[in-house]
Short mmCIF file of C-alpha atoms and ligand atoms in Angstrom, two decimals:
data_model
loop_
_atom_site.label_atom_id
_atom_site.label_comp_id
_atom_site.label_asym_id
_atom_site.label_seq_id
_atom_site.Cartn_x
_atom_site.Cartn_y
_atom_site.Cartn_z
CA MET A 1 -0.25 -0.05 0.45
CA PRO A 2 1.17 3.29 -0.76
CA ASP A 3 2.44 5.72 2.07
CA SER A 4 -0.11 8.00 1.11
CA LEU A 5 -2.76 5.39 1.87
CA LYS A 6 -1.27 3.61 4.79
CA SER A 7 -1.43 7.51 6.53
CA ALA A 8 -5.35 8.19 5.44
CA TYR A 9 -5.99 4.40 7.12
CA GLN A 10 -3.66 5.89 10.30
CA VAL A 11 -6.23 8.54 10.21
CA LEU A 12 -9.43 6.31 10.03
CA GLU A 13 -8.19 3.62 12.55
CA GLU A 14 -7.60 6.76 14.95
CA SER A 15 -10.49 8.41 14.91
CA ILE A 16 -12.93 5.12 15.63
CA ILE A 17 -15.30 5.91 18.71
CA THR A 18 -16.78 2.66 20.64
CA TYR A 19 -19.92 2.87 22.97
CA GLN A 20 -19.84 -0.72 25.15
CA GLY A 21 -17.37 -1.89 23.48
CA ARG A 22 -18.44 -1.63 19.76
CA PRO A 23 -17.08 0.86 17.01
CA ILE A 24 -20.41 3.12 16.64
CA GLY A 25 -18.64 5.72 15.13
CA THR A 26 -15.80 8.00 14.00
CA VAL A 27 -14.82 11.80 15.40
CA ALA A 28 -14.83 14.76 13.01
CA SER A 29 -10.82 15.07 13.55
CA HIS A 30 -8.06 13.99 15.83
CA ASP A 31 -6.45 16.83 16.29
CA PRO A 32 -6.11 18.07 19.62
CA ASN A 33 -5.99 21.41 18.73
CA ALA A 34 -8.73 21.48 16.83
CA PRO A 35 -11.36 25.19 17.57
CA ALA A 36 -14.49 24.06 18.72
CA ALA A 37 -14.78 21.40 21.30
CA ASN A 38 -17.95 19.27 18.69
CA TYR A 39 -15.34 17.85 16.62
CA ALA A 40 -14.36 15.15 18.59
CA ASP A 41 -18.32 14.70 18.43
CA CYS A 42 -19.11 12.11 14.73
CA PHE A 43 -20.92 14.00 12.42
CA VAL A 44 -23.92 12.08 10.63
CA ARG A 45 -22.58 14.11 7.14
CA ASP A 46 -18.74 13.76 8.40
CA PHE A 47 -19.44 9.60 9.14
CA VAL A 48 -20.69 9.27 5.50
CA SER A 49 -17.46 8.73 3.90
CA SER A 50 -15.83 6.74 7.04
CA ALA A 51 -19.20 4.18 6.02
CA PHE A 52 -17.72 4.28 2.24
CA VAL A 53 -15.01 2.96 3.18
CA TYR A 54 -15.71 0.04 5.63
CA LEU A 55 -18.67 -0.71 3.62
CA LEU A 56 -15.91 -1.23 1.25
CA ASP A 57 -13.75 -2.70 2.89
CA ASP A 58 -15.81 -5.89 3.82
CA GLN A 59 -16.46 -4.31 7.52
CA PRO A 60 -20.11 -2.99 7.28
CA ASP A 61 -20.56 -3.76 11.36
CA ILE A 62 -19.45 -0.29 12.56
CA VAL A 63 -21.77 1.37 9.57
CA LYS A 64 -24.30 -1.03 11.22
CA ASN A 65 -24.06 0.10 14.79
CA PHE A 66 -23.84 3.78 13.65
CA LEU A 67 -27.15 4.00 12.00
CA GLU A 68 -28.71 1.83 14.85
CA ILE A 69 -27.35 4.83 17.52
CA SER A 70 -27.68 7.69 15.77
CA LEU A 71 -32.23 6.00 15.98
CA LYS A 72 -31.69 5.56 19.70
CA VAL A 73 -30.07 8.82 20.69
CA ARG A 74 -33.15 10.47 19.45
CA ASP A 75 -34.23 9.80 22.66
CA THR A 76 -31.68 12.26 24.72
CA GLN A 77 -32.46 15.13 22.77
CA GLU A 78 -34.15 17.77 25.11
CA GLU A 79 -37.39 19.34 24.54
CA ILE A 80 -37.00 23.58 23.83
CA GLU A 81 -39.40 25.81 25.69
CA GLY A 82 -42.44 26.95 23.65
CA HIS A 83 -42.01 24.56 21.18
CA GLN A 84 -44.03 21.17 20.17
CA MET A 85 -42.13 18.81 20.52
CA LEU A 86 -40.85 17.48 16.97
CA PRO A 87 -39.77 14.18 15.36
CA ARG A 88 -36.45 15.74 14.95
CA VAL A 89 -34.92 12.40 13.85
CA MET A 90 -31.39 12.82 13.53
CA PRO A 91 -28.60 14.77 14.95
CA ALA A 92 -25.67 17.28 13.66
CA SER A 93 -23.60 14.96 15.89
CA PHE A 94 -23.80 12.73 18.26
CA LYS A 95 -20.02 11.77 21.24
CA VAL A 96 -19.61 9.16 23.94
CA ILE A 97 -19.79 10.62 27.94
CA THR A 98 -17.64 8.10 30.12
CA HIS A 99 -18.27 8.86 33.79
CA GLU A 100 -16.16 7.99 36.74
CA ASP A 101 -17.43 5.33 37.53
CA GLY A 102 -16.60 3.55 34.03
CA SER A 103 -20.42 3.84 32.89
CA GLU A 104 -20.94 5.71 28.98
CA GLU A 105 -23.63 8.04 27.88
CA LEU A 106 -24.46 8.97 24.35
CA HIS A 107 -25.20 12.84 24.48
CA ALA A 108 -26.64 14.22 20.70
CA ASP A 109 -26.60 17.74 19.20
CA PHE A 110 -29.73 18.53 17.38
CA GLY A 111 -28.96 21.86 16.37
CA ASP A 112 -29.41 23.21 20.03
CA ARG A 113 -25.65 23.20 21.09
CA ALA A 114 -24.01 23.94 17.45
CA ILE A 115 -22.85 27.25 16.80
CA GLY A 116 -25.18 29.53 15.54
CA ARG A 117 -27.66 27.23 16.60
CA VAL A 118 -27.76 25.47 13.26
CA ALA A 119 -30.58 22.17 12.74
CA PRO A 120 -28.67 19.40 10.31
CA VAL A 121 -31.30 19.04 8.28
CA ASP A 122 -28.92 17.72 6.02
CA SER A 123 -28.65 14.72 8.68
CA MET A 124 -31.77 13.08 8.03
CA MET A 125 -30.88 12.36 4.01
CA TRP A 126 -27.81 11.28 4.26
CA TRP A 127 -29.21 8.95 7.36
CA ILE A 128 -31.42 7.25 4.48
CA LEU A 129 -28.27 6.91 2.01
CA LEU A 130 -26.63 5.11 3.95
CA VAL A 131 -28.92 2.97 4.64
CA GLN A 132 -29.42 1.82 1.19
CA ALA A 133 -25.15 1.78 0.43
CA TYR A 134 -25.53 -0.94 3.86
CA VAL A 135 -27.74 -3.28 1.85
CA HIS A 136 -26.27 -3.09 -1.42
CA ALA A 137 -23.06 -3.36 -0.29
CA THR A 138 -23.53 -6.53 2.10
CA GLY A 139 -27.51 -7.56 1.07
CA ASP A 140 -28.62 -7.44 4.21
CA ARG A 141 -31.83 -7.23 3.24
CA GLU A 142 -33.75 -7.49 6.95
CA PHE A 143 -32.01 -5.17 8.47
CA ALA A 144 -33.39 -2.39 6.50
CA GLN A 145 -36.52 -3.88 6.96
CA ARG A 146 -36.99 -4.11 11.03
CA GLU A 147 -39.47 -2.32 11.94
CA GLU A 148 -37.68 0.47 13.45
CA ILE A 149 -35.59 1.26 10.41
CA GLN A 150 -38.88 1.46 8.55
CA ARG A 151 -40.22 3.43 10.93
CA GLY A 152 -37.31 5.83 11.12
CA ILE A 153 -37.39 6.57 6.83
CA ARG A 154 -41.83 7.07 7.68
CA LEU A 155 -40.35 9.45 10.17
CA ILE A 156 -38.33 11.72 7.64
CA MET A 157 -40.74 10.97 4.98
CA GLY A 158 -42.67 12.47 6.87
CA ILE A 159 -40.91 15.37 7.78
CA CYS A 160 -40.58 16.45 4.20
CA LEU A 161 -43.18 15.88 2.56
CA ARG A 162 -45.76 17.66 5.54
CA ASP A 163 -47.06 20.66 3.97
CA ARG A 164 -45.45 24.23 4.51
CA PHE A 165 -46.26 27.39 3.86
CA GLU A 166 -44.58 26.28 0.39
CA VAL A 167 -46.11 25.95 -3.31
CA PHE A 168 -42.79 24.13 -4.59
CA PRO A 169 -41.68 21.17 -4.81
CA THR A 170 -37.70 21.65 -3.01
CA LEU A 171 -37.76 21.68 0.41
CA LEU A 172 -37.11 25.59 2.29
CA VAL A 173 -34.99 25.40 5.54
CA PRO A 174 -33.00 27.98 7.46
CA ASP A 175 -29.74 29.84 6.34
CA GLY A 176 -26.35 26.82 7.32
CA CYS A 177 -28.75 23.76 7.22
CA PHE A 178 -26.24 21.20 5.73
CA MET A 179 -22.77 20.89 5.25
CA ILE A 180 -22.23 25.00 4.62
CA ASP A 181 -23.62 25.51 9.02
CA ARG A 182 -23.18 29.06 9.69
CA ARG A 183 -24.53 32.08 7.70
CA MET A 184 -23.89 31.58 4.33
CA SER A 185 -26.92 33.02 2.63
CA VAL A 186 -27.64 29.96 1.44
CA TYR A 187 -31.92 29.98 3.14
CA GLY A 188 -34.72 28.95 0.98
CA HIS A 189 -34.04 26.41 -0.94
CA PRO A 190 -30.46 25.42 -1.68
CA LEU A 191 -29.60 22.91 -4.31
CA GLU A 192 -27.97 20.49 -1.53
CA ILE A 193 -30.40 19.61 0.37
CA GLN A 194 -32.58 19.01 -2.81
CA ALA A 195 -30.50 16.60 -4.31
CA LEU A 196 -30.20 14.89 -0.77
CA PHE A 197 -34.04 15.26 -0.66
CA TYR A 198 -34.04 13.22 -4.28
CA ALA A 199 -31.67 10.79 -3.35
CA SER A 200 -33.82 9.79 0.18
CA LEU A 201 -36.93 9.96 -1.89
CA CYS A 202 -35.96 6.97 -4.37
CA ALA A 203 -33.80 5.46 -1.71
CA SER A 204 -37.50 5.44 0.28
CA VAL A 205 -39.05 3.67 -2.72
CA GLU A 206 -37.15 1.40 -2.19
CA LEU A 207 -36.10 0.90 1.23
CA LEU A 208 -40.03 0.51 2.06
CA ARG A 209 -41.50 -2.42 2.73
CA ASP A 210 -44.70 -2.54 0.03
CA ASP A 211 -46.69 -5.45 2.31
CA ASP A 212 -46.54 -3.22 5.25
CA ALA A 213 -50.44 -0.77 4.84
CA GLN A 214 -48.64 1.90 6.81
CA ASN A 215 -46.58 2.44 4.68
CA HIS A 216 -48.48 2.63 1.32
CA PRO A 217 -49.40 6.21 1.58
CA ILE A 218 -45.93 7.73 2.02
CA MET A 219 -45.07 5.79 -1.21
CA GLU A 220 -47.32 7.05 -2.92
CA LEU A 221 -46.28 10.77 -1.99
CA THR A 222 -42.91 9.94 -2.27
CA ALA A 223 -43.21 8.68 -5.97
CA LYS A 224 -45.59 11.55 -6.97
CA ARG A 225 -43.34 14.03 -5.32
CA LEU A 226 -40.13 12.19 -7.38
CA GLU A 227 -41.45 13.14 -10.50
CA VAL A 228 -42.19 17.18 -9.20
CA LEU A 229 -39.43 17.48 -8.17
CA THR A 230 -37.12 16.37 -10.83
CA ASP A 231 -39.24 18.14 -13.70
CA TYR A 232 -38.61 21.77 -10.81
CA VAL A 233 -35.15 21.30 -10.42
CA ARG A 234 -34.20 19.82 -14.05
CA ASN A 235 -35.91 23.34 -15.79
CA PHE A 236 -36.11 25.69 -13.26
CA TYR A 237 -32.44 25.53 -11.39
CA TRP A 238 -30.26 24.47 -14.72
CA LEU A 239 -28.30 27.77 -16.43
CA ASP A 240 -26.46 27.37 -19.77
CA PRO A 241 -25.61 30.09 -22.13
CA GLY A 242 -28.77 29.42 -23.92
CA ARG A 243 -30.82 30.26 -20.41
CA LEU A 244 -28.69 32.73 -19.10
CA ASN A 245 -29.35 34.44 -23.01
CA GLU A 246 -33.08 33.77 -21.69
CA ILE A 247 -33.31 35.13 -18.50
CA HIS A 248 -31.09 38.08 -19.73
CA ARG A 249 -34.48 39.75 -22.35
CA TYR A 250 -36.71 38.24 -19.58
CA LYS A 251 -40.15 39.62 -19.11
CA THR A 252 -40.93 40.73 -15.36
CA GLU A 253 -44.28 41.17 -13.71
CA LEU A 254 -46.28 38.22 -15.22
CA PHE A 255 -49.41 36.89 -13.02
CA GLY A 256 -51.51 33.33 -13.70
CA HIS A 257 -50.40 30.22 -14.73
CA ASP A 258 -47.43 29.72 -17.30
CA ASN A 259 -45.20 32.00 -17.50
CA ALA A 260 -41.46 31.72 -18.24
CA ASN A 261 -40.25 33.69 -15.58
CA MET A 262 -42.57 32.54 -12.66
CA LEU A 263 -40.33 33.21 -10.32
CA ASN A 264 -39.96 36.75 -11.00
CA ILE A 265 -36.12 37.10 -11.50
CA HIS A 266 -35.23 40.40 -12.15
CA PRO A 267 -32.73 40.04 -15.66
CA GLU A 268 -30.45 43.36 -13.84
CA THR A 269 -29.61 40.19 -10.85
CA ILE A 270 -27.92 38.93 -13.24
CA PRO A 271 -24.43 39.27 -11.40
CA ASP A 272 -21.40 40.01 -14.07
CA TRP A 273 -18.83 37.74 -13.20
CA VAL A 274 -20.94 34.81 -15.07
CA VAL A 275 -21.88 36.03 -18.60
CA ASP A 276 -17.77 35.69 -19.29
CA TRP A 277 -17.35 32.56 -16.67
CA LEU A 278 -19.70 30.19 -18.17
CA PRO A 279 -18.54 28.57 -21.31
CA ASP A 280 -20.08 27.48 -23.98
CA ASN A 281 -20.87 23.99 -23.35
CA ALA A 282 -20.66 23.99 -20.50
CA GLY A 283 -23.94 24.39 -17.69
CA TYR A 284 -24.81 24.28 -14.22
CA LEU A 285 -27.51 24.24 -11.28
CA VAL A 286 -27.64 27.34 -9.39
CA GLY A 287 -27.26 27.22 -5.75
CA ASN A 288 -30.53 28.33 -5.02
CA LEU A 289 -34.20 29.85 -5.98
CA GLY A 290 -37.14 31.52 -4.60
CA PRO A 291 -39.13 34.34 -5.40
CA GLY A 292 -37.56 36.52 -7.77
CA ARG A 293 -34.19 35.36 -6.37
CA MET A 294 -31.75 33.16 -7.96
CA ASP A 295 -27.98 32.91 -6.43
CA PHE A 296 -25.89 32.19 -9.49
CA ARG A 297 -22.91 30.72 -7.28
CA PHE A 298 -21.75 27.59 -8.43
CA PHE A 299 -21.58 24.59 -5.84
CA SER A 300 -19.86 21.76 -5.81
CA LEU A 301 -21.11 19.40 -3.38
CA GLY A 302 -25.07 19.91 -4.96
CA ASN A 303 -24.32 19.60 -8.71
CA LEU A 304 -21.78 16.32 -8.19
CA LEU A 305 -24.20 14.60 -5.32
CA ALA A 306 -27.44 15.66 -8.47
CA ILE A 307 -24.77 14.01 -10.89
CA LEU A 308 -24.42 11.32 -9.04
CA PHE A 309 -28.16 9.96 -7.91
CA GLY A 310 -29.33 10.51 -11.46
CA LEU A 311 -30.77 14.08 -10.35
CA THR A 312 -29.61 15.98 -13.86
CA THR A 313 -29.79 14.10 -17.12
CA THR A 314 -27.11 12.68 -18.90
CA ASP A 315 -26.48 15.64 -20.71
CA GLN A 316 -26.58 18.08 -18.32
CA SER A 317 -23.98 15.93 -16.04
CA ASN A 318 -21.87 16.10 -18.99
CA LYS A 319 -22.22 20.24 -19.22
CA ILE A 320 -21.54 20.06 -15.29
CA LEU A 321 -18.28 17.92 -16.03
CA ASN A 322 -17.19 20.27 -19.33
CA LEU A 323 -17.28 23.67 -16.97
CA PHE A 324 -14.82 21.84 -14.71
CA ASP A 325 -12.57 20.92 -17.08
CA GLN A 326 -12.72 24.58 -18.73
CA ARG A 327 -12.82 26.30 -15.54
CA TRP A 328 -10.12 23.98 -13.72
CA ASN A 329 -8.08 26.54 -12.12
CA ASP A 330 -11.31 28.08 -10.36
CA LEU A 331 -12.95 25.19 -9.21
CA VAL A 332 -9.40 22.49 -8.54
CA GLY A 333 -6.80 24.88 -9.05
CA SER A 334 -4.22 23.74 -5.88
CA MET A 335 -6.41 21.66 -4.14
CA PRO A 336 -9.80 19.88 -5.31
CA LEU A 337 -12.48 21.28 -4.24
CA LYS A 338 -14.17 24.34 -4.34
CA ILE A 339 -16.91 24.48 -2.30
CA LEU A 340 -19.06 27.37 -3.99
CA TYR A 341 -17.39 29.84 -6.64
CA PRO A 342 -16.82 32.84 -6.62
CA ALA A 343 -16.77 33.61 -3.33
CA MET A 344 -18.72 37.19 -1.47
CA GLU A 345 -16.81 40.01 -0.43
CA GLY A 346 -16.70 43.16 0.94
CA ARG A 347 -20.30 44.80 1.15
CA GLU A 348 -21.98 41.41 0.71
CA TRP A 349 -19.75 39.42 3.11
CA GLN A 350 -20.34 41.61 5.89
CA LEU A 351 -24.01 41.39 5.25
CA LEU A 352 -24.91 37.91 4.52
CA THR A 353 -22.33 36.52 6.78
CA GLY A 354 -22.84 38.66 9.56
CA SER A 355 -18.68 39.24 9.13
CA ASP A 356 -17.97 36.17 9.61
CA PRO A 357 -13.67 36.17 10.66
CA LYS A 358 -14.51 32.06 9.16
CA ASN A 359 -15.63 32.93 6.19
CA ILE A 360 -14.30 36.08 4.74
CA PRO A 361 -13.39 36.26 1.22
CA TRP A 362 -11.76 32.94 -0.60
CA SER A 363 -12.17 30.89 3.13
CA TYR A 364 -13.83 27.57 4.90
CA HIS A 365 -16.94 27.80 3.14
CA ASN A 366 -16.89 30.93 1.56
CA GLY A 367 -14.83 29.37 -1.79
CA GLY A 368 -12.91 27.91 -0.07
CA SER A 369 -10.98 24.71 -1.01
CA TRP A 370 -12.56 21.55 0.70
CA PRO A 371 -10.40 18.14 -0.27
CA THR A 372 -13.03 16.32 0.97
CA LEU A 373 -14.71 16.74 -2.01
CA LEU A 374 -12.62 14.51 -3.53
CA TRP A 375 -14.58 10.99 -3.14
CA ALA A 376 -18.26 13.39 -5.28
CA PHE A 377 -16.50 14.49 -8.08
CA MET A 378 -13.95 11.49 -8.47
CA ALA A 379 -17.35 9.53 -8.34
CA ALA A 380 -19.48 12.18 -10.57
CA ALA A 381 -16.76 11.76 -13.56
CA ILE A 382 -15.84 8.65 -13.42
CA LYS A 383 -19.50 8.01 -13.06
CA MET A 384 -19.36 9.62 -16.83
CA GLY A 385 -16.88 8.69 -18.51
CA ARG A 386 -14.36 11.45 -17.16
CA ARG A 387 -12.40 9.48 -16.19
CA ASP A 388 -8.99 12.06 -16.98
CA LEU A 389 -10.74 14.17 -14.73
CA ALA A 390 -10.97 12.00 -11.84
CA GLU A 391 -7.41 11.27 -12.12
CA LYS A 392 -6.26 14.61 -12.88
CA ALA A 393 -7.91 15.51 -9.36
CA PHE A 394 -6.03 12.84 -8.04
CA GLU A 395 -2.89 13.86 -8.65
CA VAL A 396 -3.13 17.31 -7.55
CA ALA A 397 -4.62 16.14 -4.37
CA LYS A 398 -2.42 13.34 -4.01
CA ARG A 399 0.72 15.95 -4.06
CA ARG A 400 -0.16 17.36 -1.15
CA LEU A 401 -2.84 16.07 1.56
CA VAL A 402 -0.43 13.78 3.03
CA GLN A 403 2.15 16.29 3.50
CA ASP A 404 0.22 19.06 5.06
CA GLN A 405 -1.38 16.15 7.48
CA TRP A 406 -4.77 15.53 5.98
CA PRO A 407 -6.33 19.35 6.34
CA GLU A 408 -9.72 20.65 6.66
CA TYR A 409 -9.56 23.08 4.10
CA TYR A 410 -7.47 25.07 2.08
CA ASP A 411 -7.54 28.95 1.47
CA GLY A 412 -6.55 31.30 -1.47
CA LYS A 413 -8.24 31.54 -5.05
CA ALA A 414 -6.42 28.45 -5.96
CA GLY A 415 -6.68 26.52 -2.31
CA ARG A 416 -2.56 27.17 -2.06
CA LEU A 417 -2.57 27.84 2.04
CA ILE A 418 -3.73 25.61 3.72
CA GLY A 419 -6.92 27.39 5.84
CA ARG A 420 -5.89 29.31 8.71
CA ARG A 421 -7.90 27.94 11.62
CA ALA A 422 -8.39 24.10 9.80
CA ASN A 423 -7.86 21.32 11.63
CA PHE A 424 -4.94 18.52 10.79
CA ASN A 425 -6.21 14.64 10.50
CA GLN A 426 -9.69 16.00 9.54
CA THR A 427 -11.18 12.54 8.88
CA TRP A 428 -12.70 13.11 6.04
CA SER A 429 -10.08 14.46 4.47
CA ALA A 430 -8.57 11.26 4.55
CA THR A 431 -11.50 9.07 3.88
CA ALA A 432 -11.84 11.27 0.58
CA TYR A 433 -8.67 9.88 0.32
CA ILE A 434 -9.41 6.83 0.25
CA LEU A 435 -12.21 6.68 -1.76
CA GLY A 436 -10.61 8.35 -4.79
CA HIS A 437 -8.01 5.54 -5.06
CA LYS A 438 -10.88 2.36 -4.57
CA PHE A 439 -12.94 4.19 -7.16
CA LEU A 440 -10.19 4.53 -9.89
CA ASN A 441 -8.43 1.20 -8.97
CA ASP A 442 -12.60 -0.27 -9.53
CA GLU A 443 -15.33 1.21 -11.38
CA SER A 444 -17.97 -1.11 -9.77
CA THR A 445 -17.31 -0.07 -6.10
CA LEU A 446 -19.79 2.98 -7.57
CA ASP A 447 -22.25 0.58 -7.85
CA GLN A 448 -21.43 -1.35 -4.30
CA LEU A 449 -22.67 1.68 -2.66
CA ALA A 450 -25.89 2.15 -4.64
CA LEU A 451 -24.83 5.52 -6.42
CA GLY A 452 -24.54 3.45 -9.44
CA ASN A 453 -27.88 1.86 -9.44
CA ALA A 454 -30.11 5.71 -8.50
CA PHE A 455 -28.33 6.79 -11.62
CA LYS A 456 -29.46 4.10 -14.17
CA ARG A 457 -32.95 3.38 -12.53
CA LYS A 458 -33.68 7.09 -13.95
CA LYS A 459 -31.42 6.66 -16.82
CA SER A 460 -33.77 4.34 -17.78
CA ARG A 461 -37.20 5.83 -16.42
C1 GLC B 501 -17.63 22.35 9.68
C2 GLC B 501 -18.17 22.06 8.38
C3 GLC B 501 -19.15 21.08 8.51
C4 GLC B 501 -18.82 19.91 9.14
C5 GLC B 501 -17.93 20.10 10.69
C6 GLC B 501 -17.66 18.28 10.83
O1 GLC B 501 -18.88 22.95 10.85
O2 GLC B 501 -18.80 23.13 7.97
O3 GLC B 501 -20.30 20.41 7.64
O4 GLC B 501 -19.38 18.75 9.37
O5 GLC B 501 -17.58 20.90 10.34
O6 GLC B 501 -16.10 18.38 10.48
#
């Protein structure tokens, strides 16, 4: 095994958390100088790439334990005054506290302790996707059919499909409720949540038992929502030079059904950078869409997950990869991968991040580069037959990650600097690298994780 892989596996090994003698998850970062205490927690979203590694290495027990424990910690949540208890289902993170007498206790954060008090909407979706990956990798269908797992899926779908003050098929969520877990003007209908929502709807259709009558109403609603969500995202989030021209000449203030500009997007909101930046044979899904608002920023993870899960059409997926290819310096540069492009600067940064010093331009969530995004990029590229891009990104990562001790993120327009407040030994930086290596060596690993199947299902529709 090459030294860089050995080092990545060592980071993973040292990150394991146990409870009552069983491995149940991995800490976010094994850096004793990490700036926030909760980096020693097991985050649901961070565990996903650890879980994929364990599934591909034929060590599924830790994943199974994790899936059970993260359901169980729901019972530990405290009531928030003035709130009717909602089945918040999945925490952002949890940890094991060992008392003096040696007894152990699970502590979970449902957003009630997190910095900025943000609720993790993505956790419950990642949980369903991990159940699906576990079943595909192990063939243990009985696990998903257990009553507590079926109930978990029903509860999650119940929350997502419940009617609110909404007229769109997409999900309305607060700022910072996913990988970007600070104020970054990502409230509303952010792409990453919609891609995860889509994939968890697909996974639920597959996992819910149809011999159980309790599941039928949810299954019906899920199938309908999938259809409308797919059409809506493919049509209205999509941006390529043709669409940009249409938006540039949009009529506004149109009342009634069947308007091209039903959201009343004002052409004046098209930012200058996008017009010359978007190449002719490329396109992407915009970051957010709501009444009078199109966020033109490019968000990597949402676009990559859309490709992986099959939310985009084949043509759209190819065009997103063309964008990476032709804007390599902006989106990959010295470290794969930019979390979003471009950064918010000046007054916009002040107003929309609340002058957040951690999210200054080209740092952290505001245009920083995150090694963890490597796995999703390589998987999406390989899936679409762009192995060349996957190999190129892997080479860039290989040159630095091990030598820099697996940082959490990088700073700078091209990602040349180790993030000012980045942890070292960040578990999901190391696991993304291991996964990238596995995907290159054996492309069928994608199918084993249920990533390939979701794609085929959509294509044959
Ligand atoms: C940061 C990231 C979040 C991640 C957490 C633990 O808060 O924004 O996505 O889950 O660190 O690594």
